[in-house]
mmCIF file of C-alpha atoms in Angstrom:
data_model
loop_
_atom_site.group_PDB
_atom_site.id
_atom_site.type_symbol
_atom_site.label_atom_id
_atom_site.label_comp_id
_atom_site.label_asym_id
_atom_site.label_seq_id
_atom_site.Cartn_x
_atom_site.Cartn_y
_atom_site.Cartn_z
ATOM 1 C CA UNK F 9 94.060 19.784 73.637
ATOM 2 C CA UNK F 10 97.003 22.352 74.050
ATOM 3 C CA UNK F 11 97.024 24.588 71.410
ATOM 4 C CA UNK F 12 98.879 24.233 67.819
ATOM 5 C CA UNK F 13 100.555 28.117 68.183
ATOM 6 C CA UNK F 14 100.001 31.853 69.712
ATOM 7 C CA UNK F 15 100.786 35.090 68.535
ATOM 8 C CA UNK F 16 102.692 37.535 70.407
ATOM 9 C CA UNK F 17 101.531 40.542 68.010
ATOM 10 C CA UNK F 18 103.616 39.349 64.833
ATOM 11 C CA UNK F 19 105.576 36.731 66.560
ATOM 12 C CA UNK F 20 104.136 33.162 66.216
ATOM 13 C CA UNK F 21 105.147 30.749 68.603
ATOM 14 C CA UNK F 22 104.636 27.257 67.947
ATOM 15 C CA UNK F 23 103.507 24.774 69.448
ATOM 16 C CA UNK F 24 101.827 27.132 72.318
ATOM 17 C CA UNK F 25 104.719 25.683 74.550
ATOM 18 C CA UNK F 26 107.110 27.914 76.591
ATOM 19 C CA UNK F 27 110.358 26.729 78.707
ATOM 20 C CA UNK F 28 109.900 29.020 81.636
ATOM 21 C CA UNK F 29 113.340 31.024 82.960
ATOM 22 C CA UNK F 30 115.122 29.459 85.446
ATOM 23 C CA UNK F 31 118.335 30.602 87.345
ATOM 24 C CA UNK F 32 121.210 28.545 86.555
ATOM 25 C CA UNK F 33 119.431 26.122 84.374
ATOM 26 C CA UNK F 34 118.215 27.755 81.617
ATOM 27 C CA UNK F 35 121.540 28.867 79.557
ATOM 28 C CA UNK F 36 122.176 28.230 76.263
ATOM 29 C CA UNK F 37 123.473 24.919 76.523
ATOM 30 C CA UNK F 38 119.844 23.394 78.230
ATOM 31 C CA UNK F 39 117.831 25.325 75.824
ATOM 32 C CA UNK F 40 119.627 23.862 72.703
ATOM 33 C CA UNK F 41 118.922 20.660 74.805
ATOM 34 C CA UNK F 42 115.235 21.590 74.897
ATOM 35 C CA UNK F 43 114.965 22.814 71.128
ATOM 36 C CA UNK F 44 117.061 19.600 70.180
ATOM 37 C CA UNK F 45 114.313 17.362 71.691
ATOM 38 C CA UNK F 46 111.475 19.093 69.869
ATOM 39 C CA UNK F 47 107.879 20.177 71.292
ATOM 40 C CA UNK F 48 109.047 23.686 72.719
ATOM 41 C CA UNK F 49 107.617 26.650 71.192
ATOM 42 C CA UNK F 50 109.821 29.489 73.100
ATOM 43 C CA UNK F 51 112.868 29.367 75.101
ATOM 44 C CA UNK F 52 113.556 32.025 77.780
ATOM 45 C CA UNK F 53 117.075 32.925 79.384
ATOM 46 C CA UNK F 54 117.393 33.010 82.975
ATOM 47 C CA UNK F 55 116.587 36.086 84.582
ATOM 48 C CA UNK F 56 119.161 38.566 83.951
ATOM 49 C CA UNK F 57 119.550 42.016 86.091
ATOM 50 C CA UNK F 58 119.100 45.032 84.219
ATOM 51 C CA UNK F 59 121.720 46.763 86.277
ATOM 52 C CA UNK F 60 124.147 44.076 85.549
ATOM 53 C CA UNK F 61 123.684 44.924 81.731
ATOM 54 C CA UNK F 62 124.105 48.509 81.896
ATOM 55 C CA UNK F 63 127.007 47.973 83.887
ATOM 56 C CA UNK F 64 128.391 45.560 81.411
ATOM 57 C CA UNK F 65 129.148 43.137 84.009
ATOM 58 C CA UNK F 66 130.875 40.654 82.150
ATOM 59 C CA UNK F 67 129.234 37.844 84.117
ATOM 60 C CA UNK F 68 125.583 39.508 83.731
ATOM 61 C CA UNK F 69 126.179 39.386 79.696
ATOM 62 C CA UNK F 70 127.206 35.875 79.687
ATOM 63 C CA UNK F 71 123.340 35.090 80.435
ATOM 64 C CA UNK F 72 122.152 36.864 77.503
ATOM 65 C CA UNK F 73 124.526 34.542 74.952
ATOM 66 C CA UNK F 74 122.358 32.747 72.854
ATOM 67 C CA UNK F 75 123.015 30.741 69.029
ATOM 68 C CA UNK F 76 120.588 31.135 66.247
ATOM 69 C CA UNK F 77 118.967 27.687 66.544
ATOM 70 C CA UNK F 78 117.068 29.017 69.783
ATOM 71 C CA UNK F 79 114.952 31.572 67.901
ATOM 72 C CA UNK F 80 112.418 32.190 68.585
ATOM 73 C CA UNK F 81 113.509 33.677 72.363
ATOM 74 C CA UNK F 82 112.990 35.807 74.699
ATOM 75 C CA UNK F 83 115.382 37.568 77.395
ATOM 76 C CA UNK F 84 113.766 37.866 80.855
ATOM 77 C CA UNK F 85 115.245 40.952 83.023
ATOM 78 C CA UNK F 86 114.686 41.622 86.366
ATOM 79 C CA UNK F 87 115.085 45.292 87.908
ATOM 80 C CA UNK F 88 113.171 48.461 89.896
ATOM 81 C CA UNK F 89 114.590 51.599 88.078
ATOM 82 C CA UNK F 90 112.436 52.346 84.993
ATOM 83 C CA UNK F 91 115.613 53.949 82.961
ATOM 84 C CA UNK F 92 118.082 50.865 83.677
ATOM 85 C CA UNK F 93 115.210 48.540 83.038
ATOM 86 C CA UNK F 94 114.432 50.450 79.523
ATOM 87 C CA UNK F 95 118.505 50.726 78.466
ATOM 88 C CA UNK F 96 118.676 46.752 79.173
ATOM 89 C CA UNK F 97 116.001 46.255 77.249
ATOM 90 C CA UNK F 98 117.183 48.421 74.155
ATOM 91 C CA UNK F 99 120.385 46.308 74.477
ATOM 92 C CA UNK F 100 118.506 42.913 74.628
ATOM 93 C CA UNK F 101 116.572 43.936 71.132
ATOM 94 C CA UNK F 102 119.884 45.166 69.770
ATOM 95 C CA UNK F 103 121.526 41.653 70.547
ATOM 96 C CA UNK F 104 118.372 40.072 68.471
ATOM 97 C CA UNK F 105 116.079 38.860 70.890
ATOM 98 C CA UNK F 106 112.706 38.169 69.706
ATOM 99 C CA UNK F 107 110.873 39.497 72.497
ATOM 100 C CA UNK F 108 111.872 41.021 76.031
ATOM 101 C CA UNK F 109 109.975 39.757 79.122
ATOM 102 C CA UNK F 110 109.693 41.661 82.772
ATOM 103 C CA UNK F 111 110.227 39.384 85.621
ATOM 104 C CA UNK F 112 107.648 39.737 88.674
ATOM 105 C CA UNK F 113 107.765 36.267 89.961
ATOM 106 C CA UNK F 114 111.200 35.674 91.480
ATOM 107 C CA UNK F 115 110.286 35.114 95.186
ATOM 108 C CA UNK F 116 114.440 35.149 95.988
ATOM 109 C CA UNK F 117 115.385 37.531 99.182
ATOM 110 C CA UNK F 118 118.272 39.274 97.088
ATOM 111 C CA UNK F 119 115.771 39.752 93.710
ATOM 112 C CA UNK F 120 113.018 41.205 95.639
ATOM 113 C CA UNK F 121 114.901 43.683 97.145
ATOM 114 C CA UNK F 122 115.566 45.170 93.615
ATOM 115 C CA UNK F 123 112.389 43.578 91.385
ATOM 116 C CA UNK F 124 111.037 40.454 90.668
ATOM 117 C CA UNK F 125 108.044 39.735 92.852
ATOM 118 C CA UNK F 126 108.620 43.029 95.023
ATOM 119 C CA UNK F 127 107.540 45.068 92.354
ATOM 120 C CA UNK F 128 103.496 43.701 93.182
ATOM 121 C CA UNK F 129 103.637 45.634 96.046
ATOM 122 C CA UNK F 130 104.403 48.943 94.266
ATOM 123 C CA UNK F 131 101.577 49.098 91.264
ATOM 124 C CA UNK F 132 102.753 52.866 90.179
ATOM 125 C CA UNK F 133 106.386 52.042 90.405
ATOM 126 C CA UNK F 134 105.672 49.071 88.411
ATOM 127 C CA UNK F 135 103.670 51.130 85.626
ATOM 128 C CA UNK F 136 106.802 53.272 85.039
ATOM 129 C CA UNK F 137 108.782 50.394 84.510
ATOM 130 C CA UNK F 138 106.411 49.108 81.888
ATOM 131 C CA UNK F 139 106.013 52.338 79.865
ATOM 132 C CA UNK F 140 109.539 53.045 79.987
ATOM 133 C CA UNK F 141 110.734 49.749 78.674
ATOM 134 C CA UNK F 142 107.480 49.941 76.257
ATOM 135 C CA UNK F 143 108.949 53.067 75.183
ATOM 136 C CA UNK F 144 112.367 52.119 74.350
ATOM 137 C CA UNK F 145 111.952 48.754 72.171
ATOM 138 C CA UNK F 146 109.853 47.832 69.017
ATOM 139 C CA UNK F 147 110.333 44.131 69.909
ATOM 140 C CA UNK F 148 107.095 42.599 71.587
ATOM 141 C CA UNK F 149 107.148 43.460 75.664
ATOM 142 C CA UNK F 150 105.863 40.441 77.712
ATOM 143 C CA UNK F 151 105.887 39.866 81.353
ATOM 144 C CA UNK F 152 105.609 36.729 84.057
ATOM 145 C CA UNK F 153 103.625 37.278 87.348
ATOM 146 C CA UNK F 154 102.799 35.976 90.381
ATOM 147 C CA UNK F 155 99.802 35.662 92.335
ATOM 148 C CA UNK F 156 100.456 38.696 94.750
ATOM 149 C CA UNK F 157 103.314 39.255 97.406
ATOM 150 C CA UNK F 158 100.753 37.424 99.965
ATOM 151 C CA UNK F 159 97.228 36.146 100.191
ATOM 152 C CA UNK F 160 95.980 39.472 101.747
ATOM 153 C CA UNK F 161 97.479 41.245 98.108
ATOM 154 C CA UNK F 162 96.138 39.159 95.066
ATOM 155 C CA UNK F 163 96.792 41.714 92.666
ATOM 156 C CA UNK F 164 97.478 39.186 89.629
ATOM 157 C CA UNK F 165 94.083 40.681 87.956
ATOM 158 C CA UNK F 166 95.400 44.292 88.144
ATOM 159 C CA UNK F 167 98.626 44.123 87.408
ATOM 160 C CA UNK F 168 97.356 42.167 83.904
ATOM 161 C CA UNK F 169 94.844 45.091 82.861
ATOM 162 C CA UNK F 170 97.090 47.623 83.631
ATOM 163 C CA UNK F 171 100.075 46.151 81.444
ATOM 164 C CA UNK F 172 97.981 45.270 78.928
ATOM 165 C CA UNK F 173 96.835 49.006 78.946
ATOM 166 C CA UNK F 174 100.444 50.423 78.755
ATOM 167 C CA UNK F 175 101.210 47.962 75.692
ATOM 168 C CA UNK F 176 102.550 44.519 77.410
ATOM 169 C CA UNK F 177 101.214 42.094 74.909
ATOM 170 C CA UNK F 178 101.654 38.787 76.619
ATOM 171 C CA UNK F 179 101.058 37.706 80.481
ATOM 172 C CA UNK F 180 102.671 34.579 82.085
ATOM 173 C CA UNK F 181 100.755 33.806 85.311
ATOM 174 C CA UNK F 182 102.199 31.657 88.143
ATOM 175 C CA UNK F 183 99.369 31.537 90.527
ATOM 176 C CA UNK F 184 101.035 30.564 93.501
ATOM 177 C CA UNK F 185 101.869 34.373 96.192
ATOM 178 C CA UNK F 186 105.420 35.468 96.738
ATOM 179 C CA UNK F 187 105.243 34.343 100.451
ATOM 180 C CA UNK F 188 104.206 30.659 98.997
ATOM 181 C CA UNK F 189 107.599 29.985 97.094
ATOM 182 C CA UNK F 190 106.862 26.950 95.658
ATOM 183 C CA UNK F 191 104.894 25.245 98.404
ATOM 184 C CA UNK F 192 101.216 24.605 98.357
ATOM 185 C CA UNK F 193 98.718 24.094 95.094
ATOM 186 C CA UNK F 194 99.253 26.610 92.380
ATOM 187 C CA UNK F 195 95.383 28.458 92.277
ATOM 188 C CA UNK F 196 94.774 27.752 88.400
ATOM 189 C CA UNK F 197 91.147 30.002 88.696
ATOM 190 C CA UNK F 198 93.766 33.208 89.125
ATOM 191 C CA UNK F 199 94.943 32.044 85.179
ATOM 192 C CA UNK F 200 91.207 31.881 84.169
ATOM 193 C CA UNK F 201 90.474 35.045 85.911
ATOM 194 C CA UNK F 202 93.393 36.989 84.438
ATOM 195 C CA UNK F 203 92.655 35.311 81.007
ATOM 196 C CA UNK F 204 88.693 36.599 81.691
ATOM 197 C CA UNK F 205 90.385 40.024 82.087
ATOM 198 C CA UNK F 206 92.374 40.523 79.472
ATOM 199 C CA UNK F 207 92.731 40.376 75.498
ATOM 200 C CA UNK F 208 96.237 39.592 74.941
ATOM 201 C CA UNK F 209 97.547 35.965 75.227
ATOM 202 C CA UNK F 210 98.037 34.302 78.617
ATOM 203 C CA UNK F 211 100.220 31.750 79.613
ATOM 204 C CA UNK F 212 99.805 29.748 82.449
ATOM 205 C CA UNK F 213 102.489 28.286 84.642
ATOM 206 C CA UNK F 214 102.408 26.006 87.829
ATOM 207 C CA UNK F 215 102.144 22.321 88.886
ATOM 208 C CA UNK F 216 102.070 21.208 85.322
ATOM 209 C CA UNK F 217 104.474 17.599 85.395
ATOM 210 C CA UNK F 218 102.629 15.949 82.758
ATOM 211 C CA UNK F 219 101.231 16.196 79.259
ATOM 212 C CA UNK F 220 97.656 15.346 81.074
ATOM 213 C CA UNK F 221 98.205 18.167 83.818
ATOM 214 C CA UNK F 222 98.749 20.537 80.733
ATOM 215 C CA UNK F 223 95.502 19.968 78.878
ATOM 216 C CA UNK F 224 93.901 20.428 82.009
ATOM 217 C CA UNK F 225 95.049 23.519 82.417
ATOM 218 C CA UNK F 226 94.029 24.743 78.918
ATOM 219 C CA UNK F 227 90.538 23.706 79.337
ATOM 220 C CA UNK F 228 90.079 24.872 82.891
ATOM 221 C CA UNK F 229 91.652 28.115 82.363
ATOM 222 C CA UNK F 230 91.059 28.860 78.741
ATOM 223 C CA UNK F 231 94.873 30.118 78.446
ATOM 224 C CA UNK F 232 96.628 30.147 75.442
ATOM 225 C CA UNK F 233 99.579 28.826 75.600
ATOM 226 C CA UNK F 234 101.725 26.463 78.880
ATOM 227 C CA UNK F 235 104.877 27.413 80.439
ATOM 228 C CA UNK F 236 106.814 24.897 82.068
ATOM 229 C CA UNK F 237 109.660 25.128 84.943
ATOM 230 C CA UNK F 238 111.013 22.536 86.986
ATOM 231 C CA UNK F 239 109.596 19.365 85.434
ATOM 232 C CA UNK F 240 111.578 20.409 82.313
ATOM 233 C CA UNK F 241 114.403 20.091 84.374
ATOM 234 C CA UNK F 242 113.570 16.677 85.839
ATOM 235 C CA UNK F 243 112.382 15.684 82.657
ATOM 236 C CA UNK F 244 113.339 17.473 79.187
ATOM 237 C CA UNK F 245 111.554 15.132 76.981
ATOM 238 C CA UNK F 246 108.005 16.660 78.194
ATOM 239 C CA UNK F 247 107.592 19.510 75.443
ATOM 240 C CA UNK F 248 107.985 16.474 73.154
ATOM 241 C CA UNK F 249 105.579 14.278 75.159
ATOM 242 C CA UNK F 250 103.205 17.094 74.990
ATOM 243 C CA UNK F 251 102.848 17.384 71.451
ATOM 244 C CA UNK F 252 103.239 13.765 71.152
ATOM 245 C CA UNK F 253 99.626 13.791 73.382
ATOM 246 C CA UNK F 254 98.439 16.553 71.526
ATOM 247 C CA UNK F 255 98.668 14.453 68.242
ATOM 248 C CA UNK F 256 97.253 10.881 69.247
ATOM 249 C CA UNK F 257 96.594 10.874 73.212
ATOM 250 C CA UNK F 258 99.500 9.160 74.058
ATOM 251 C CA UNK F 259 103.494 9.888 74.006
ATOM 252 C CA UNK F 260 106.829 7.948 74.674
ATOM 253 C CA UNK F 261 108.683 8.119 78.016
ATOM 254 C CA UNK F 262 112.726 7.957 78.184
ATOM 255 C CA UNK F 263 114.267 4.923 79.411
ATOM 256 C CA UNK F 264 117.082 5.015 81.538
ATOM 257 C CA UNK F 265 119.354 4.697 78.961
ATOM 258 C CA UNK F 266 117.958 7.627 77.048
ATOM 259 C CA UNK F 267 118.389 9.620 80.098
ATOM 260 C CA UNK F 268 121.831 8.428 80.717
ATOM 261 C CA UNK F 269 122.925 9.415 77.336
ATOM 262 C CA UNK F 270 121.042 13.140 77.636
ATOM 263 C CA UNK F 271 122.759 13.866 81.108
ATOM 264 C CA UNK F 272 126.076 12.876 80.031
ATOM 265 C CA UNK F 273 126.128 14.355 76.843
ATOM 266 C CA UNK F 274 124.909 17.768 78.045
ATOM 267 C CA UNK F 275 127.751 17.281 80.851
ATOM 268 C CA UNK F 276 130.064 16.941 78.420
ATOM 269 C CA UNK F 277 129.006 20.204 76.927
ATOM 270 C CA UNK F 278 129.105 22.168 80.168
ATOM 271 C CA UNK F 279 132.706 20.606 80.464
ATOM 272 C CA UNK F 280 133.977 21.700 77.232
ATOM 273 C CA UNK F 281 132.166 25.302 77.802
ATOM 274 C CA UNK F 282 134.908 25.487 80.812
ATOM 275 C CA UNK F 283 132.237 27.354 82.633
ATOM 276 C CA UNK F 284 133.584 28.972 85.854
ATOM 277 C CA UNK F 285 130.466 27.543 87.876
ATOM 278 C CA UNK F 286 130.115 24.328 86.264
ATOM 279 C CA UNK F 287 130.358 22.118 89.308
ATOM 280 C CA UNK F 288 127.824 23.475 90.609
ATOM 281 C CA UNK F 289 125.985 23.536 87.635
ATOM 282 C CA UNK F 290 126.041 20.176 87.207
ATOM 283 C CA UNK F 291 125.495 19.309 90.714
ATOM 284 C CA UNK F 292 121.904 21.532 90.913
ATOM 285 C CA UNK F 293 121.053 19.463 87.584
ATOM 286 C CA UNK F 294 121.658 16.056 88.918
ATOM 287 C CA UNK F 295 119.390 17.226 91.925
ATOM 288 C CA UNK F 296 116.434 17.595 89.455
ATOM 289 C CA UNK F 297 117.496 15.255 86.849
ATOM 290 C CA UNK F 298 117.692 12.367 88.773
ATOM 291 C CA UNK F 299 114.531 12.210 90.720
ATOM 292 C CA UNK F 300 113.207 10.271 87.315
ATOM 293 C CA UNK F 301 116.447 7.771 86.942
ATOM 294 C CA UNK F 302 115.954 4.396 89.159
ATOM 295 C CA UNK F 303 118.139 4.546 91.938
ATOM 296 C CA UNK F 304 118.618 8.436 91.770
ATOM 297 C CA UNK F 305 119.357 8.865 95.374
ATOM 298 C CA UNK F 306 122.713 7.101 94.689
ATOM 299 C CA UNK F 307 123.544 9.235 91.630
ATOM 300 C CA UNK F 308 122.841 12.550 93.733
ATOM 301 C CA UNK F 309 125.522 11.100 96.098
ATOM 302 C CA UNK F 310 127.960 10.153 93.045
ATOM 303 C CA UNK F 311 127.560 13.628 91.874
ATOM 304 C CA UNK F 312 127.499 15.687 95.100
ATOM 305 C CA UNK F 313 130.705 13.640 96.015
ATOM 306 C CA UNK F 314 132.634 14.571 92.649
ATOM 307 C CA UNK F 315 135.160 17.714 93.081
ATOM 308 C CA UNK F 316 135.632 18.476 89.621
ATOM 309 C CA UNK F 317 133.614 18.930 86.382
ATOM 310 C CA UNK F 318 135.450 15.588 84.973
ATOM 311 C CA UNK F 319 134.724 13.784 87.995
ATOM 312 C CA UNK F 320 130.879 14.544 87.985
ATOM 313 C CA UNK F 321 131.274 13.136 83.824
ATOM 314 C CA UNK F 322 132.766 9.935 85.216
ATOM 315 C CA UNK F 323 130.428 9.325 88.050
ATOM 316 C CA UNK F 324 127.558 9.383 85.576
ATOM 317 C CA UNK F 325 128.705 7.281 82.993
ATOM 318 C CA UNK F 326 129.885 4.813 85.508
ATOM 319 C CA UNK F 327 126.606 4.889 87.021
ATOM 320 C CA UNK F 328 124.190 4.528 83.914
ATOM 321 C CA UNK F 329 126.890 1.797 82.274
ATOM 322 C CA UNK F 330 126.553 -0.016 85.660
ATOM 323 C CA UNK F 331 122.732 -0.295 85.236
ATOM 324 C CA UNK F 332 123.092 -1.013 81.702
ATOM 325 C CA UNK F 333 125.628 -4.163 82.602
ATOM 326 C CA UNK F 334 123.287 -5.258 85.931
ATOM 327 C CA UNK F 335 120.300 -5.183 83.197
ATOM 328 C CA UNK F 336 117.978 -2.652 84.813
ATOM 329 C CA UNK F 337 117.234 -0.949 82.100
ATOM 330 C CA UNK F 338 115.820 -3.700 79.173
ATOM 331 C CA UNK F 339 116.149 -1.582 76.241
ATOM 332 C CA UNK F 340 116.583 -3.423 72.977
ATOM 333 C CA UNK F 341 118.322 -1.616 70.542
ATOM 334 C CA UNK F 342 118.238 1.954 70.071
ATOM 335 C CA UNK F 343 114.880 3.896 70.491
ATOM 336 C CA UNK F 344 113.435 6.955 69.409
ATOM 337 C CA UNK F 345 113.792 8.870 72.302
ATOM 338 C CA UNK F 346 117.569 7.572 71.744
ATOM 339 C CA UNK F 347 117.938 9.155 68.231
ATOM 340 C CA UNK F 348 116.603 12.608 69.366
ATOM 341 C CA UNK F 349 119.133 12.308 72.267
ATOM 342 C CA UNK F 350 121.759 12.247 69.939
ATOM 343 C CA UNK F 351 120.066 15.011 67.721
ATOM 344 C CA UNK F 352 119.727 17.550 70.722
ATOM 345 C CA UNK F 353 123.194 16.540 71.351
ATOM 346 C CA UNK F 354 124.631 17.122 67.979
ATOM 347 C CA UNK F 355 125.973 13.970 68.483
#
């Protein structure tokens, strides 16, 4: 089963489950929804530019906003300049984060030019970055990496050994190469190889879509924890479901009514926050989340036709209200999931 907890030095993560950093998704609003639903041990920010932080760029610093009920929480940074990364890590520590993480996994072209998985092609520079950041902060230092740049350069085990030798204290492994992006199948055998190579906690990531997947990953790789990314955007209940599955071998599934309440409540929070990218964020999340909803294609079309946050919210509420009237969601009264949705949204 999924471990009850793991330790990163003196930081205890309970349960041993982690929300992966996702650009445009894991902001404070989404993280607090996940925390409120239950079952997630560690939250992570969107990956954040070290250059932007050190220039005090207002847009970049916005990514590092968090609230007290999000602890334990890790800030993830990307960059390729050891000195700048060290300065950014100091700021993260000063802001009160529980740990700092270095992104070695993002495959986006604009990121690999200045960090992300691009650093897997330059291990000497990567070691300099590790040493600089480790010397700069007292909080735990972790990394998230991919298998390598391509199939001819699988370096995850080498990077893990080097990272451990210079003071990195936990490693998350997404066993796809940068060239794969998110295509193909994640090679879980590589997670097991990293686990066998180091003595620090190893967090498995990739192709976990259900609690059963998480259990199988732990069994096959002996990883210390599991990290969930895209599946949390399509099913924010997955952490709670893993906790339920670990306890008694079964788990609750949200009804369409539960999904409607969560999506509507989340969009209200986005609207109230007056985010500059509110419409884009709503539309992006609708693409993920609606794949778990009956007739999700219609919902996606409605959302993408909207032009303002208010129009997006109205289209979501109309969609779920009509489904309820048509009897497509045969829920009888409030469910435990409904109560958790309301608690997560503070209603």
